[in-house]
Amino acid sequence: NVNEVAFGYKGLQIQLFYTAGNLNTLFKVKYSSKVTEAFDCVEPDDVEVKIREIIPAGFTSNSDDFLTFLEKEAKFKPFGTLLHTYKVQNEEEGELTYQIHKADITCAGFQKYHERLQTFLMWFIETASFIDTDDDHWDFFLVFEKYNKDGETLYATVGYMTVYNYYVYPDKTRPRVSQMLILPPFQGEGHGPQLLEAVHRFYCSLPKVQDITAEDPSENYVKMRDFVLAKLCQGLPSFAEEKLHLGFSVDMYKEAQEKLKINKKHARRVYEILRLRATDMSDEEKARDYRLEVKKRLFGPYRKNQRELAKLKRCLSAEELVSHMAQVDTKTQHEELEKSFQTLVDDYRRVIERLAALA
């Protein structure tokens, strides 16, 4: 229900276990007692029905059956094409190996696997919804950990990304990132940037792709994308340090789009990040130039307000105009602009620190 509270139980436990690779599922509901209609005149929430609406058929409620699923894990192999392999240093376990694969719905067994995989969205992302996999415009990118156990090679699901290929007139496509999730045990280890970079590199190799976007991205996604795109662009000739101080150029946008499928808006953010890195902010004049350059872009929406205000002046009465003007007073705008600038610079500095850690 709305408050995400199950009514009518004492000691309620909803148990969901997934095998690491194939995500076969054990589902159990346990409780010490529950209200009864006959005695308490109310019905408890039907927790089982609510969970069954999310998890696909094929799960078990029997622990012995689940052990059988676990024994079959050694046979599980990642779906689709291997795009990228990388290593992560782990304090406890040493060097761990990860793989990123691209799959589509035609891969044998993948549709059923994806039905189990997408249930994680419901447990970890509040506004999540399932996608229509019958539509063949979807691409799926999967992250797996590759590990050895008792002499066998096994794979654990780490996370995934879904991308929808939109048509762009006359003969291009625009891949749009729709969903992205790294499972909690693997978060904070750098898998998100690895996945996004692998996806960018995959689409860079396709001439028909115009640029890559994201659907309603979260703040964390935007910060991760800033880092990945800045990392990719810092090696491009048009983003060379001596060119950054000359301002955002057509060459930067064109090169970022042609070589890395980055759109103009994102290329502009990358320019601002790399220019901040190349600017001595203790030099008053250079700091002022940088601040004005970024604020000019941030001022765009306010300028639009001014144009709208000019239109309103022609059709509003004096009282209505005074009321509207009170909402858009200039001092407040300048304060908001300064606040936006400081927040942005803080975010950019964190990206620069992450780039420095790679060097």
mmCIF file of C-alpha atoms in Angstrom:
data_model
loop_
_atom_site.group_PDB
_atom_site.id
_atom_site.type_symbol
_atom_site.label_atom_id
_atom_site.label_comp_id
_atom_site.label_asym_id
_atom_site.label_seq_id
_atom_site.Cartn_x
_atom_site.Cartn_y
_atom_site.Cartn_z
ATOM 1 C CA ASN A 1 0.000 0.000 0.000
ATOM 2 C CA VAL A 2 0.935 3.689 -0.162
ATOM 3 C CA ASN A 3 2.811 3.705 3.155
ATOM 4 C CA GLU A 4 4.574 0.433 2.282
ATOM 5 C CA VAL A 5 3.352 -1.015 5.582
ATOM 6 C CA ALA A 6 1.864 -4.520 5.723
ATOM 7 C CA PHE A 7 -1.159 -4.544 8.008
ATOM 8 C CA GLY A 8 -2.327 -7.385 10.230
ATOM 9 C CA TYR A 9 0.838 -9.335 11.088
ATOM 10 C CA LYS A 10 3.162 -9.829 14.028
ATOM 11 C CA GLY A 11 6.798 -10.746 13.357
ATOM 12 C CA LEU A 12 6.301 -10.562 9.571
ATOM 13 C CA GLN A 13 9.265 -11.647 7.409
ATOM 14 C CA ILE A 14 9.218 -11.535 3.625
ATOM 15 C CA GLN A 15 12.117 -13.712 2.457
ATOM 16 C CA LEU A 16 13.439 -13.418 -1.094
ATOM 17 C CA PHE A 17 16.619 -15.243 -2.105
ATOM 18 C CA TYR A 18 18.120 -15.211 -5.600
ATOM 19 C CA THR A 19 20.869 -17.458 -6.962
ATOM 20 C CA ALA A 20 23.835 -15.215 -7.857
ATOM 21 C CA GLY A 21 23.985 -15.915 -11.596
ATOM 22 C CA ASN A 22 20.674 -17.077 -13.056
ATOM 23 C CA LEU A 23 18.603 -15.319 -10.354
ATOM 24 C CA ASN A 24 16.346 -18.310 -9.642
ATOM 25 C CA THR A 25 14.167 -17.246 -6.744
ATOM 26 C CA LEU A 26 13.090 -18.582 -3.342
ATOM 27 C CA PHE A 27 10.090 -16.712 -1.901
ATOM 28 C CA LYS A 28 8.658 -17.262 1.588
ATOM 29 C CA VAL A 29 6.363 -15.312 3.883
ATOM 30 C CA LYS A 30 6.760 -15.978 7.648
ATOM 31 C CA TYR A 31 5.012 -14.444 10.677
ATOM 32 C CA SER A 32 4.374 -15.325 14.313
ATOM 33 C CA SER A 33 0.663 -14.409 14.176
ATOM 34 C CA LYS A 34 -1.910 -12.505 12.096
ATOM 35 C CA VAL A 35 -5.366 -11.028 12.602
ATOM 36 C CA THR A 36 -8.345 -13.129 11.500
ATOM 37 C CA GLU A 37 -11.560 -11.902 9.948
ATOM 38 C CA ALA A 38 -13.711 -14.040 12.257
ATOM 39 C CA PHE A 39 -12.077 -12.818 15.462
ATOM 40 C CA ASP A 40 -10.820 -9.287 14.694
ATOM 41 C CA CYS A 41 -13.393 -8.284 12.025
ATOM 42 C CA VAL A 42 -10.592 -7.138 9.713
ATOM 43 C CA GLU A 43 -8.563 -8.850 7.030
ATOM 44 C CA PRO A 44 -4.744 -8.739 6.968
ATOM 45 C CA ASP A 45 -3.054 -7.463 3.794
ATOM 46 C CA ASP A 46 -2.436 -10.247 1.308
ATOM 47 C CA VAL A 47 1.345 -9.810 1.184
ATOM 48 C CA GLU A 48 1.886 -12.917 -0.920
ATOM 49 C CA VAL A 49 -0.387 -11.710 -3.725
ATOM 50 C CA LYS A 50 1.386 -8.311 -3.807
ATOM 51 C CA ILE A 51 4.829 -9.926 -4.139
ATOM 52 C CA ARG A 52 3.562 -12.463 -6.706
ATOM 53 C CA GLU A 53 2.487 -9.507 -8.882
ATOM 54 C CA ILE A 54 6.161 -8.555 -9.127
ATOM 55 C CA ILE A 55 8.115 -11.819 -9.197
ATOM 56 C CA PRO A 56 7.582 -13.972 -12.306
ATOM 57 C CA ALA A 57 6.347 -17.574 -12.300
ATOM 58 C CA GLY A 58 9.029 -20.203 -11.783
ATOM 59 C CA PHE A 59 10.041 -19.218 -8.245
ATOM 60 C CA THR A 60 9.956 -21.789 -5.457
ATOM 61 C CA SER A 61 8.859 -21.651 -1.820
ATOM 62 C CA ASN A 62 10.690 -24.881 -1.051
ATOM 63 C CA SER A 63 14.250 -24.671 0.338
ATOM 64 C CA ASP A 64 15.242 -28.077 -1.108
ATOM 65 C CA ASP A 65 14.177 -26.978 -4.607
ATOM 66 C CA PHE A 66 16.236 -23.816 -4.150
ATOM 67 C CA LEU A 67 19.313 -25.937 -3.273
ATOM 68 C CA THR A 68 18.801 -27.713 -6.605
ATOM 69 C CA PHE A 69 18.831 -24.298 -8.345
ATOM 70 C CA LEU A 70 22.109 -23.506 -6.553
ATOM 71 C CA GLU A 71 23.693 -26.765 -7.744
ATOM 72 C CA LYS A 72 22.877 -25.793 -11.354
ATOM 73 C CA GLU A 73 24.602 -22.386 -11.056
ATOM 74 C CA ALA A 74 27.862 -23.776 -12.506
ATOM 75 C CA LYS A 75 26.031 -24.266 -15.828
ATOM 76 C CA PHE A 76 24.984 -20.600 -15.983
ATOM 77 C CA LYS A 77 26.828 -18.516 -18.593
ATOM 78 C CA PRO A 78 26.338 -14.777 -19.312
ATOM 79 C CA PHE A 79 24.039 -13.847 -22.208
ATOM 80 C CA GLY A 80 24.972 -12.070 -25.423
ATOM 81 C CA THR A 81 28.294 -10.661 -26.587
ATOM 82 C CA LEU A 82 31.243 -9.848 -24.322
ATOM 83 C CA LEU A 83 32.074 -6.122 -24.711
ATOM 84 C CA HIS A 84 34.564 -5.438 -21.941
ATOM 85 C CA THR A 85 36.500 -7.117 -19.105
ATOM 86 C CA TYR A 86 37.967 -5.182 -16.175
ATOM 87 C CA LYS A 87 39.538 -5.844 -12.765
ATOM 88 C CA VAL A 88 38.724 -4.330 -9.369
ATOM 89 C CA GLN A 89 41.035 -4.492 -6.355
ATOM 90 C CA ASN A 90 39.129 -5.717 -3.291
ATOM 91 C CA GLU A 91 40.674 -5.396 0.189
ATOM 92 C CA GLU A 92 39.411 -8.767 1.414
ATOM 93 C CA GLU A 93 39.404 -10.856 -1.751
ATOM 94 C CA GLY A 94 42.232 -9.379 -3.827
ATOM 95 C CA GLU A 95 41.746 -8.824 -7.562
ATOM 96 C CA LEU A 96 38.233 -9.528 -8.886
ATOM 97 C CA THR A 97 37.245 -9.903 -12.552
ATOM 98 C CA TYR A 98 34.131 -8.380 -14.107
ATOM 99 C CA GLN A 99 32.588 -8.623 -17.566
ATOM 100 C CA ILE A 100 30.111 -6.445 -19.446
ATOM 101 C CA HIS A 101 27.892 -8.171 -22.008
ATOM 102 C CA LYS A 102 25.389 -6.839 -24.538
ATOM 103 C CA ALA A 103 22.246 -8.920 -24.950
ATOM 104 C CA ASP A 104 18.898 -8.617 -26.662
ATOM 105 C CA ILE A 105 15.618 -10.368 -26.178
ATOM 106 C CA THR A 106 16.392 -12.953 -28.900
ATOM 107 C CA CYS A 107 19.220 -14.524 -26.812
ATOM 108 C CA ALA A 108 18.130 -18.005 -25.684
ATOM 109 C CA GLY A 109 16.807 -17.913 -22.103
ATOM 110 C CA PHE A 110 17.333 -14.171 -21.745
ATOM 111 C CA GLN A 111 13.672 -13.126 -21.615
ATOM 112 C CA LYS A 112 12.987 -15.300 -18.540
ATOM 113 C CA TYR A 113 16.241 -14.151 -16.915
ATOM 114 C CA HIS A 114 15.306 -10.488 -17.538
ATOM 115 C CA GLU A 115 11.898 -11.021 -15.912
ATOM 116 C CA ARG A 116 13.739 -12.063 -12.738
ATOM 117 C CA LEU A 117 16.408 -9.360 -13.082
ATOM 118 C CA GLN A 118 13.956 -6.455 -13.398
ATOM 119 C CA THR A 119 12.287 -7.347 -10.066
ATOM 120 C CA PHE A 120 15.310 -5.707 -8.360
ATOM 121 C CA LEU A 121 14.117 -2.342 -9.702
ATOM 122 C CA MET A 122 11.000 -2.666 -7.563
ATOM 123 C CA TRP A 123 13.012 -3.394 -4.414
ATOM 124 C CA PHE A 124 15.601 -0.629 -4.886
ATOM 125 C CA ILE A 125 14.181 2.186 -7.079
ATOM 126 C CA GLU A 126 11.054 3.983 -5.898
ATOM 127 C CA THR A 127 9.657 5.195 -9.231
ATOM 128 C CA ALA A 128 10.606 2.098 -11.237
ATOM 129 C CA SER A 129 8.353 0.313 -13.720
ATOM 130 C CA PHE A 130 8.786 -2.710 -15.991
ATOM 131 C CA ILE A 131 9.494 -2.312 -19.714
ATOM 132 C CA ASP A 132 7.789 -3.927 -22.708
ATOM 133 C CA THR A 133 10.402 -6.394 -23.924
ATOM 134 C CA ASP A 134 8.309 -7.357 -26.980
ATOM 135 C CA ASP A 135 9.562 -4.105 -28.534
ATOM 136 C CA ASP A 136 12.785 -4.942 -30.411
ATOM 137 C CA HIS A 137 14.249 -1.429 -29.993
ATOM 138 C CA TRP A 138 15.640 -2.362 -26.551
ATOM 139 C CA ASP A 139 19.319 -3.140 -25.928
ATOM 140 C CA PHE A 140 20.434 -4.723 -22.636
ATOM 141 C CA PHE A 141 23.873 -4.336 -21.065
ATOM 142 C CA LEU A 142 24.753 -6.683 -18.200
ATOM 143 C CA VAL A 143 27.595 -6.670 -15.643
ATOM 144 C CA PHE A 144 28.781 -9.999 -14.206
ATOM 145 C CA GLU A 145 31.456 -10.953 -11.712
ATOM 146 C CA LYS A 146 33.503 -13.909 -12.968
ATOM 147 C CA TYR A 147 34.884 -16.048 -10.154
ATOM 148 C CA ASN A 148 36.182 -19.543 -9.361
ATOM 149 C CA LYS A 149 34.705 -21.863 -6.774
ATOM 150 C CA ASP A 150 35.760 -25.475 -6.200
ATOM 151 C CA GLY A 151 37.598 -25.495 -9.519
ATOM 152 C CA GLU A 152 34.596 -24.218 -11.528
ATOM 153 C CA THR A 153 34.083 -20.833 -13.205
ATOM 154 C CA LEU A 154 30.911 -19.124 -12.013
ATOM 155 C CA TYR A 155 29.197 -15.799 -12.761
ATOM 156 C CA ALA A 156 27.291 -13.464 -10.427
ATOM 157 C CA THR A 157 24.893 -10.760 -11.640
ATOM 158 C CA VAL A 158 26.223 -7.315 -10.623
ATOM 159 C CA GLY A 159 23.913 -4.889 -12.430
ATOM 160 C CA TYR A 160 22.497 -3.839 -15.764
ATOM 161 C CA MET A 161 21.326 -1.048 -18.043
ATOM 162 C CA THR A 162 18.466 -0.903 -20.552
ATOM 163 C CA VAL A 163 18.709 1.380 -23.578
ATOM 164 C CA TYR A 164 15.937 2.228 -26.047
ATOM 165 C CA ASN A 165 16.881 3.084 -29.643
ATOM 166 C CA TYR A 166 14.785 6.025 -30.855
ATOM 167 C CA TYR A 167 14.537 6.913 -34.543
ATOM 168 C CA VAL A 168 16.016 10.256 -35.636
ATOM 169 C CA TYR A 169 15.032 11.608 -39.063
ATOM 170 C CA PRO A 170 16.159 10.769 -41.708
ATOM 171 C CA ASP A 171 18.420 7.760 -41.049
ATOM 172 C CA LYS A 172 19.882 7.892 -37.523
ATOM 173 C CA THR A 173 19.062 6.501 -34.080
ATOM 174 C CA ARG A 174 19.352 8.071 -30.637
ATOM 175 C CA PRO A 175 19.937 5.463 -27.885
ATOM 176 C CA ARG A 176 18.339 6.622 -24.645
ATOM 177 C CA VAL A 177 19.373 5.094 -21.309
ATOM 178 C CA SER A 178 16.154 4.065 -19.569
ATOM 179 C CA GLN A 179 17.080 2.027 -16.474
ATOM 180 C CA MET A 180 20.327 1.443 -14.660
ATOM 181 C CA LEU A 181 20.957 -0.491 -11.476
ATOM 182 C CA ILE A 182 24.055 -1.798 -9.724
ATOM 183 C CA LEU A 183 22.997 -4.234 -6.986
ATOM 184 C CA PRO A 184 23.707 -3.012 -3.400
ATOM 185 C CA PRO A 185 26.563 -5.468 -2.574
ATOM 186 C CA PHE A 186 28.521 -4.087 -5.550
ATOM 187 C CA GLN A 187 27.758 -0.359 -5.208
ATOM 188 C CA GLY A 188 30.597 2.103 -4.652
ATOM 189 C CA GLU A 189 33.147 -0.073 -6.492
ATOM 190 C CA GLY A 190 33.103 1.839 -9.812
ATOM 191 C CA HIS A 191 30.850 -0.522 -11.805
ATOM 192 C CA GLY A 192 28.470 2.270 -12.871
ATOM 193 C CA PRO A 193 31.150 4.300 -14.712
ATOM 194 C CA GLN A 194 32.587 1.094 -16.234
ATOM 195 C CA LEU A 195 29.137 0.156 -17.558
ATOM 196 C CA LEU A 196 28.331 3.614 -18.927
ATOM 197 C CA GLU A 197 31.733 3.902 -20.632
ATOM 198 C CA ALA A 198 31.356 0.433 -22.213
ATOM 199 C CA VAL A 199 27.889 1.398 -23.486
ATOM 200 C CA HIS A 200 29.239 4.662 -24.956
ATOM 201 C CA ARG A 201 32.099 2.840 -26.657
ATOM 202 C CA PHE A 202 29.671 0.262 -28.093
ATOM 203 C CA TYR A 203 27.459 2.942 -29.690
ATOM 204 C CA CYS A 204 30.512 4.945 -30.860
ATOM 205 C CA SER A 205 31.265 2.066 -33.217
ATOM 206 C CA LEU A 206 27.835 2.378 -34.926
ATOM 207 C CA PRO A 207 27.718 5.034 -37.708
ATOM 208 C CA LYS A 208 23.891 5.277 -37.560
ATOM 209 C CA VAL A 209 23.928 6.524 -33.938
ATOM 210 C CA GLN A 210 23.582 10.306 -33.628
ATOM 211 C CA ASP A 211 24.109 10.742 -29.859
ATOM 212 C CA ILE A 212 23.287 9.087 -26.531
ATOM 213 C CA THR A 213 20.843 10.534 -24.000
ATOM 214 C CA ALA A 214 19.140 9.418 -20.757
ATOM 215 C CA GLU A 215 15.510 9.360 -19.699
ATOM 216 C CA ASP A 216 14.838 11.483 -16.612
ATOM 217 C CA PRO A 217 18.334 10.956 -15.106
ATOM 218 C CA SER A 218 18.865 11.077 -11.332
ATOM 219 C CA GLU A 219 21.401 13.464 -9.767
ATOM 220 C CA ASN A 220 23.791 10.562 -9.133
ATOM 221 C CA TYR A 221 23.516 9.442 -12.752
ATOM 222 C CA VAL A 222 24.331 12.976 -13.997
ATOM 223 C CA LYS A 223 27.438 13.099 -11.740
ATOM 224 C CA MET A 224 28.569 9.707 -12.997
ATOM 225 C CA ARG A 225 27.954 10.727 -16.624
ATOM 226 C CA ASP A 226 29.948 13.965 -16.108
ATOM 227 C CA PHE A 227 32.900 11.870 -14.929
ATOM 228 C CA VAL A 228 32.691 9.308 -17.761
ATOM 229 C CA LEU A 229 32.254 11.908 -20.538
ATOM 230 C CA ALA A 230 35.021 14.148 -19.157
ATOM 231 C CA LYS A 231 37.310 11.101 -19.022
ATOM 232 C CA LEU A 232 36.495 10.298 -22.673
ATOM 233 C CA CYS A 233 36.764 13.909 -23.937
ATOM 234 C CA GLN A 234 39.987 14.915 -22.173
ATOM 235 C CA GLY A 235 41.985 13.144 -24.885
ATOM 236 C CA LEU A 236 40.287 14.902 -27.835
ATOM 237 C CA PRO A 237 42.344 17.586 -29.665
ATOM 238 C CA SER A 238 39.527 20.174 -29.515
ATOM 239 C CA PHE A 239 39.499 19.897 -25.687
ATOM 240 C CA ALA A 240 43.274 20.503 -25.390
ATOM 241 C CA GLU A 241 44.160 22.770 -22.459
ATOM 242 C CA GLU A 242 45.265 25.718 -24.628
ATOM 243 C CA LYS A 243 41.880 25.673 -26.428
ATOM 244 C CA LEU A 244 39.714 25.543 -23.283
ATOM 245 C CA HIS A 245 40.451 29.196 -22.378
ATOM 246 C CA LEU A 246 39.136 30.345 -25.773
ATOM 247 C CA GLY A 247 35.576 29.278 -24.872
ATOM 248 C CA PHE A 248 33.196 26.521 -25.933
ATOM 249 C CA SER A 249 33.638 26.000 -29.668
ATOM 250 C CA VAL A 250 31.787 24.357 -32.568
ATOM 251 C CA ASP A 251 34.854 22.088 -32.953
ATOM 252 C CA MET A 252 34.372 20.755 -29.403
ATOM 253 C CA TYR A 253 30.718 19.932 -29.973
ATOM 254 C CA LYS A 254 31.344 18.426 -33.440
ATOM 255 C CA GLU A 255 34.281 16.281 -32.315
ATOM 256 C CA ALA A 256 32.467 15.078 -29.171
ATOM 257 C CA GLN A 257 29.445 14.116 -31.264
ATOM 258 C CA GLU A 258 31.298 12.499 -34.160
ATOM 259 C CA LYS A 259 33.827 10.533 -32.120
ATOM 260 C CA LEU A 260 31.953 9.866 -28.863
ATOM 261 C CA LYS A 261 28.217 10.368 -29.672
ATOM 262 C CA ILE A 262 27.951 13.123 -27.037
ATOM 263 C CA ASN A 263 25.270 15.774 -27.601
ATOM 264 C CA LYS A 264 25.865 19.531 -27.449
ATOM 265 C CA LYS A 265 24.438 20.036 -23.933
ATOM 266 C CA HIS A 266 26.643 17.308 -22.436
ATOM 267 C CA ALA A 267 29.713 18.450 -24.404
ATOM 268 C CA ARG A 268 29.225 21.927 -22.934
ATOM 269 C CA ARG A 269 29.241 20.526 -19.358
ATOM 270 C CA VAL A 270 32.421 18.556 -20.136
ATOM 271 C CA TYR A 271 34.045 21.752 -21.455
ATOM 272 C CA GLU A 272 33.148 23.552 -18.199
ATOM 273 C CA ILE A 273 34.628 20.717 -16.103
ATOM 274 C CA LEU A 274 37.867 20.530 -18.089
ATOM 275 C CA ARG A 275 38.195 24.328 -18.209
ATOM 276 C CA LEU A 276 37.789 24.502 -14.405
ATOM 277 C CA ARG A 277 40.580 21.927 -14.085
ATOM 278 C CA ALA A 278 42.804 24.043 -16.336
ATOM 279 C CA THR A 279 41.975 27.346 -14.558
ATOM 280 C CA ASP A 280 43.968 28.804 -11.691
ATOM 281 C CA MET A 281 40.999 29.932 -9.564
ATOM 282 C CA SER A 282 43.324 31.871 -7.243
ATOM 283 C CA ASP A 283 44.015 34.222 -10.197
ATOM 284 C CA GLU A 284 41.185 36.764 -9.873
ATOM 285 C CA GLU A 285 40.912 37.579 -13.568
ATOM 286 C CA LYS A 286 40.911 33.941 -14.719
ATOM 287 C CA ALA A 287 38.410 32.996 -12.003
ATOM 288 C CA ARG A 288 36.153 35.899 -13.061
ATOM 289 C CA ASP A 289 36.305 34.857 -16.748
ATOM 290 C CA TYR A 290 35.357 31.307 -15.804
ATOM 291 C CA ARG A 291 32.525 32.426 -13.528
ATOM 292 C CA LEU A 292 31.031 34.703 -16.204
ATOM 293 C CA GLU A 293 31.316 31.991 -18.853
ATOM 294 C CA VAL A 294 29.363 29.447 -16.750
ATOM 295 C CA LYS A 295 26.854 31.962 -15.396
ATOM 296 C CA LYS A 296 26.067 33.093 -18.945
ATOM 297 C CA ARG A 297 24.840 29.568 -19.672
ATOM 298 C CA LEU A 298 23.020 29.257 -16.343
ATOM 299 C CA PHE A 299 21.295 32.589 -17.028
ATOM 300 C CA GLY A 300 19.536 31.098 -20.079
ATOM 301 C CA PRO A 301 16.296 30.140 -18.251
ATOM 302 C CA TYR A 302 16.176 33.564 -16.546
ATOM 303 C CA ARG A 303 16.542 35.311 -19.924
ATOM 304 C CA LYS A 304 13.618 33.246 -21.173
ATOM 305 C CA ASN A 305 11.624 34.557 -18.179
ATOM 306 C CA GLN A 306 12.480 38.127 -19.206
ATOM 307 C CA ARG A 307 11.154 37.497 -22.725
ATOM 308 C CA GLU A 308 7.974 36.006 -21.295
ATOM 309 C CA LEU A 309 7.647 39.019 -19.022
ATOM 310 C CA ALA A 310 7.835 41.380 -21.997
ATOM 311 C CA LYS A 311 4.957 39.447 -23.590
ATOM 312 C CA LEU A 312 2.969 39.533 -20.334
ATOM 313 C CA LYS A 313 3.342 43.318 -20.080
ATOM 314 C CA ARG A 314 1.330 43.625 -23.257
ATOM 315 C CA CYS A 315 -1.629 41.574 -22.004
ATOM 316 C CA LEU A 316 -1.793 41.850 -18.178
ATOM 317 C CA SER A 317 -3.471 44.532 -16.087
ATOM 318 C CA ALA A 318 -1.278 46.672 -13.795
ATOM 319 C CA GLU A 319 -2.271 44.661 -10.665
ATOM 320 C CA GLU A 320 -1.598 41.307 -12.334
ATOM 321 C CA LEU A 321 1.764 42.549 -13.566
ATOM 322 C CA VAL A 322 2.826 43.770 -10.080
ATOM 323 C CA SER A 323 1.836 40.373 -8.639
ATOM 324 C CA HIS A 324 3.858 38.542 -11.303
ATOM 325 C CA MET A 325 6.888 40.858 -10.956
ATOM 326 C CA ALA A 326 7.023 40.092 -7.228
ATOM 327 C CA GLN A 327 7.719 36.465 -8.118
ATOM 328 C CA VAL A 328 10.669 37.231 -10.398
ATOM 329 C CA ASP A 329 12.561 39.996 -8.628
ATOM 330 C CA THR A 330 16.082 40.521 -9.935
ATOM 331 C CA LYS A 331 17.928 40.335 -6.612
ATOM 332 C CA THR A 332 16.479 36.867 -5.976
ATOM 333 C CA GLN A 333 17.498 35.813 -9.480
ATOM 334 C CA HIS A 334 21.106 36.889 -8.880
ATOM 335 C CA GLU A 335 21.187 35.025 -5.561
ATOM 336 C CA GLU A 336 19.762 31.889 -7.177
ATOM 337 C CA LEU A 337 22.274 32.181 -10.020
ATOM 338 C CA GLU A 338 25.196 32.426 -7.568
ATOM 339 C CA LYS A 339 23.859 29.443 -5.606
ATOM 340 C CA SER A 340 23.483 27.370 -8.800
ATOM 341 C CA PHE A 341 27.025 28.306 -9.828
ATOM 342 C CA GLN A 342 28.547 27.289 -6.456
ATOM 343 C CA THR A 343 26.676 23.948 -6.429
ATOM 344 C CA LEU A 344 27.825 23.247 -9.982
ATOM 345 C CA VAL A 345 31.467 24.065 -9.207
ATOM 346 C CA ASP A 346 31.359 21.756 -6.158
ATOM 347 C CA ASP A 347 30.046 18.938 -8.377
ATOM 348 C CA TYR A 348 32.677 19.689 -11.035
ATOM 349 C CA ARG A 349 35.486 19.621 -8.438
ATOM 350 C CA ARG A 350 34.419 16.133 -7.370
ATOM 351 C CA VAL A 351 34.603 14.995 -11.012
ATOM 352 C CA ILE A 352 38.086 16.537 -11.297
ATOM 353 C CA GLU A 353 39.205 14.671 -8.137
ATOM 354 C CA ARG A 354 37.958 11.387 -9.654
ATOM 355 C CA LEU A 355 39.823 12.129 -12.910
ATOM 356 C CA ALA A 356 42.996 12.848 -10.903
ATOM 357 C CA ALA A 357 42.656 9.492 -9.139
ATOM 358 C CA LEU A 358 42.874 7.765 -12.556
ATOM 359 C CA ALA A 359 46.173 9.433 -13.454
#
